[in-house]
Coordinates of C-alpha atoms in Angstrom, one line a residue:
X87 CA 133.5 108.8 100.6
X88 CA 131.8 108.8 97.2
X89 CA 133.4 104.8 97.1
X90 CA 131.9 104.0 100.6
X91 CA 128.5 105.2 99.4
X92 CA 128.5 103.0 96.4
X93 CA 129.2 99.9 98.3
X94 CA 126.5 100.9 100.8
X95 CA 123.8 101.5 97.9
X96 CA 124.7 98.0 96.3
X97 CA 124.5 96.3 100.0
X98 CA 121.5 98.0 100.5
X99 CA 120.1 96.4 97.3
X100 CA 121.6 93.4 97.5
X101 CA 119.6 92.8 101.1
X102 CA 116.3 94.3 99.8
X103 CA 116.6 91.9 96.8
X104 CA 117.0 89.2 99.1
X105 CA 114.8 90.1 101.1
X106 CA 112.1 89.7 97.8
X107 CA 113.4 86.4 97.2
X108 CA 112.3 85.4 100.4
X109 CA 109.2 86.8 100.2
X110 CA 108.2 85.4 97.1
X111 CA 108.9 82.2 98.0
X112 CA 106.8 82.3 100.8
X113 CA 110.0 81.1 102.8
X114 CA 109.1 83.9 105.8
X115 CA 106.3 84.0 108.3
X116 CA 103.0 85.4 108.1
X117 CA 101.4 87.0 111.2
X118 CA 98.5 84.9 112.1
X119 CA 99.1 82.2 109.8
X120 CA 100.9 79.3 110.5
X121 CA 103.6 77.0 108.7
X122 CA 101.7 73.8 108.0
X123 CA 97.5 73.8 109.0
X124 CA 97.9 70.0 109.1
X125 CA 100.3 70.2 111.6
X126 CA 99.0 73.2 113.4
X127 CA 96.9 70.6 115.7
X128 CA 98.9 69.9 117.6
X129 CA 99.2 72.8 119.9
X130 CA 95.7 73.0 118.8
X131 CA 94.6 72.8 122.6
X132 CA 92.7 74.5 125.2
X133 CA 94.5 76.9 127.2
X134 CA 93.4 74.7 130.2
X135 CA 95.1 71.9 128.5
X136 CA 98.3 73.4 127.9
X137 CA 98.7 74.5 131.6
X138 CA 97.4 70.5 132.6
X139 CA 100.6 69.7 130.4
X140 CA 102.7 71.9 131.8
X141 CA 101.7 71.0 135.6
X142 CA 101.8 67.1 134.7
X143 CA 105.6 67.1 133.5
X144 CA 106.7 69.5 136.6
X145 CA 105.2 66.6 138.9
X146 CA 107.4 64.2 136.5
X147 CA 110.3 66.2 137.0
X148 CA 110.1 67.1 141.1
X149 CA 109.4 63.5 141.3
X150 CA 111.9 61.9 139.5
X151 CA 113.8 64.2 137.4
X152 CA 111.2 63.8 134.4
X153 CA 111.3 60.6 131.3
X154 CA 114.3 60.6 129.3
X155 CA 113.9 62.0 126.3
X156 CA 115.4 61.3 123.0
X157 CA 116.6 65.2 121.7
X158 CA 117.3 63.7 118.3
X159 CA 113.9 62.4 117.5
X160 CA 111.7 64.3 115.1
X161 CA 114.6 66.8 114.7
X162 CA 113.7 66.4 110.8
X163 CA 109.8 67.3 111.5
X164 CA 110.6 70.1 113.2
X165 CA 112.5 71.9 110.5
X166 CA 109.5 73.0 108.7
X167 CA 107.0 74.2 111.6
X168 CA 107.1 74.8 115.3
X169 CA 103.8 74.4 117.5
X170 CA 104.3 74.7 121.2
X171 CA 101.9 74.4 123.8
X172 CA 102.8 77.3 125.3
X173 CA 105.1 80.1 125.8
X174 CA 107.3 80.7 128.9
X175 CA 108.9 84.4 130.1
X176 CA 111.4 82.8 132.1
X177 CA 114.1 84.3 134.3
X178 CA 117.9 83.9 132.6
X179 CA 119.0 82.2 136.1
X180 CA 121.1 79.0 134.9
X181 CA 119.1 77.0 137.3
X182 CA 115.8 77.5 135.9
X183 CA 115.6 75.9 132.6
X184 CA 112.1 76.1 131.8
X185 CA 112.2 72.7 129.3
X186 CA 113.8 70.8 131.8
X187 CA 111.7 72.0 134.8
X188 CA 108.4 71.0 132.7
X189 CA 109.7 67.8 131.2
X190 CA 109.1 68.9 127.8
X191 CA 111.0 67.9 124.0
X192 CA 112.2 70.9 121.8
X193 CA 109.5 72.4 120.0
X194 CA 107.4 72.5 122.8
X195 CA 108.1 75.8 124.2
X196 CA 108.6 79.0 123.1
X197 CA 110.7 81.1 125.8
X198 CA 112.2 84.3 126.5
X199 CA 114.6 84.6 129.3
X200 CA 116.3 87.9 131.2
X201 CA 116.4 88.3 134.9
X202 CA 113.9 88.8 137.2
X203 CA 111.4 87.5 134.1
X204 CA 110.9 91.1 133.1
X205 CA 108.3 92.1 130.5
X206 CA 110.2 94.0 128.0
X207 CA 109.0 95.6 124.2
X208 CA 111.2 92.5 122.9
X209 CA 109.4 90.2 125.2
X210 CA 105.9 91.3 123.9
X211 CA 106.7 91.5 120.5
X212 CA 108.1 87.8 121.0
X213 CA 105.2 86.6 122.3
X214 CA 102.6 88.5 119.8
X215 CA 104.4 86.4 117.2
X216 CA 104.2 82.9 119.3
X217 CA 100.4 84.1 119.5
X218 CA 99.8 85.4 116.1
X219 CA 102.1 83.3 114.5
X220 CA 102.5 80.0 116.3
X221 CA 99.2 79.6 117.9
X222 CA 100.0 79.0 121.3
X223 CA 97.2 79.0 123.8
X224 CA 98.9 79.8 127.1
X225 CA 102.0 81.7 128.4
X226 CA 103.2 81.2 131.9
X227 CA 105.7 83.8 133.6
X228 CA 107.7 81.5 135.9
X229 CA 109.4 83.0 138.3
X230 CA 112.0 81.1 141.3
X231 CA 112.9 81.5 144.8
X232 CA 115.4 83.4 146.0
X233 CA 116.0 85.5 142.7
X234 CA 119.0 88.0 143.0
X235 CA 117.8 90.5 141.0
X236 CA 114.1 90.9 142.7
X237 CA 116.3 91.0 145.8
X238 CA 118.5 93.8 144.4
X239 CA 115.5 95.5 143.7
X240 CA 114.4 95.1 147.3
X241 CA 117.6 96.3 147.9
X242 CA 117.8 99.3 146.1
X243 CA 114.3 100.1 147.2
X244 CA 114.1 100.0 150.7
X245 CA 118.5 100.7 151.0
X246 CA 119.1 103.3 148.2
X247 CA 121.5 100.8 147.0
X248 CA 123.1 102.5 144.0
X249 CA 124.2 99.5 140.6
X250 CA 126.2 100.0 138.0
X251 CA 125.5 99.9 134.6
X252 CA 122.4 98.8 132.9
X253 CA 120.9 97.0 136.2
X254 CA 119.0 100.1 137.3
X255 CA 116.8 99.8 134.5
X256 CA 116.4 96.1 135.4
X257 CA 116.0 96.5 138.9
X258 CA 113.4 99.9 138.4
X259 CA 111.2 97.4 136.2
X260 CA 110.7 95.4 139.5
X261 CA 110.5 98.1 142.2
X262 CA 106.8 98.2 141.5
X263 CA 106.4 94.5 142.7
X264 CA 108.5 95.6 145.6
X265 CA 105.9 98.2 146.9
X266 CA 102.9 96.7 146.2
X267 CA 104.7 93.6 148.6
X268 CA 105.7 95.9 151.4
X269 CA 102.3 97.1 151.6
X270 CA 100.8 93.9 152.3
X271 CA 103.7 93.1 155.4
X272 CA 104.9 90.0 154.5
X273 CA 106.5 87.6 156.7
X274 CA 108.7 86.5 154.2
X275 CA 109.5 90.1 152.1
X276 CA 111.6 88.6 149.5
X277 CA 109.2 85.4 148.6
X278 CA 106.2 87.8 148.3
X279 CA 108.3 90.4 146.1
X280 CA 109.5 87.6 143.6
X281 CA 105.2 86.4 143.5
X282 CA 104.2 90.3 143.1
X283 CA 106.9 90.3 140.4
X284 CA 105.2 87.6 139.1
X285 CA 101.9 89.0 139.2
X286 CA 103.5 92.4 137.3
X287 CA 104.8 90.6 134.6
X288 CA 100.8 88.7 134.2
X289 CA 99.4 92.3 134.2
X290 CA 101.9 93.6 131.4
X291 CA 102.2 91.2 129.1
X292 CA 97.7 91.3 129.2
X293 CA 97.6 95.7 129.2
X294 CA 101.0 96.4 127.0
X295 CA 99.8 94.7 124.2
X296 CA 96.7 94.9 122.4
X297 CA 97.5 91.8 120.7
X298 CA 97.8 89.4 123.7
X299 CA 95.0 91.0 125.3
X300 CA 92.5 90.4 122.5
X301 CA 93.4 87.0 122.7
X302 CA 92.7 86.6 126.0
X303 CA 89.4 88.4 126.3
X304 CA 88.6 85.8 123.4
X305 CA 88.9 83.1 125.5
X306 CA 92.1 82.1 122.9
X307 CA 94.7 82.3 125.2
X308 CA 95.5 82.0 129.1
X309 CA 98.0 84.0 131.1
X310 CA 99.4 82.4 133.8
X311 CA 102.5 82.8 136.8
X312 CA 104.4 80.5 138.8
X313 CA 106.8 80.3 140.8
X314 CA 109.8 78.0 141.2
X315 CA 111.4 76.3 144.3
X316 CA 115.1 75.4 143.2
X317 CA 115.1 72.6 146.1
X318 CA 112.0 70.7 145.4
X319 CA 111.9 71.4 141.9
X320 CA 108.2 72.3 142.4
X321 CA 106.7 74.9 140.1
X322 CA 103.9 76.9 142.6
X323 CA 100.9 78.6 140.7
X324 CA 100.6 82.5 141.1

């Protein structure tokens, strides 16, 4: 016991030393301040801007399946700063990959994925950093057609369809979207659930955090939703 202790002190020092180390040679990030100013410009943009971008490589890509693009290049630049032009909650469906949909290089986006593009406490606190941190002037929750878990939700709201595991939690994050959809009697229940869900997760990420609320209400930074049709490759504004 008493040996087990010792260890754990010394690791426990060890990591807090490190930890100083780091710190003092300014190696970690700073909320609100960003790697390299002189670089900083170049996400630098009007939220209007970013979402132009952003709409301008998805016609690239449901045209033609977007430029070819080089993944090596400017792989050495990138090591020392990161400015996307926007951030992307993005559902973890492997046929949604949120670079490729918007014809975009690494380093231009900063994502988080789960399914059903759920606003989670790890989600927000991801995208106060790409906000306070990084800079970026718009985030854009993209949700697609025919997602399984908004239709699990539908499911398990309007069946009392029991899941296993952790997917309740998942699936009660959504129900909300579900409702507020039946009460508008959709042709189409599913498609309007998946853009309510949408529409939720817009709502969240601007009322759960102070941070990216401020931001917006300065004018600083954009919220916005789309949806994405897996045939045409079409992203669809919320």
């Amino acid at each position: 016991m008493c040996d087990y202790g010792t260890r754990s002190n010394l690791s426990r020092r060890s990591l807090i030393a490190g930890a100083s180390t780091f710190l003092t040679a300014g190696m970690l990030p700073h909320f609100g301040v960003r790697a390299d100013d002189k670089e900083a410009a170049s996400n630098a943009i009007p939220p209007s801007e970013a979402l132009e971008r952003l709409k301008e490589g998805n016609t690239r890509f449901a045209a033609d399946g977007g430029k070819d693009i080089d993944f090596s290049a400017k792989r050495a630049a990138r090591v020392k700063a990161q400015h996307p032009i926007a951030g992307i909650l993005s559902c973890a469906d492997s046929r949604v990959p949120p670079e490729i949909i918007f014809d975009q290089r690494p380093g231009d986006l900063f994502v988080s994925r789960d399914a059903g593009n759920v606003v989670s406490s790890y989600g927000l606190a991801s995208f106060e950093f790409a906000v306070t941190s990084l800079g970026v002037p718009l985030i854009m929750v993209l949700g697609h057609k025919g997602c399984g878990v908004v239709l699990s939700a539908l499911a398990a709201s309007t069946q009392r369809k029991e899941l296993p595991g952790h997917l309740p939690e998942l699936v009660k994050a959504i129900e909300p979207a579900v409702i507020t959809a039946h009460g508008k009697h959709p042709s189409d229940f599913l498609a309007a659930s998946i853009e309510e869900n949408v529409r939720l997760g817009m709502k969240r990420l601007k009322t759960k955090s102070k941070i990216i609320g401020e931001a917006v209400m300065a004018g600083k930074l954009k919220i916005a939703g789309g949806v994405y049709d897996l045939e045409t490759g079409v992203v669809k504004l919320v």
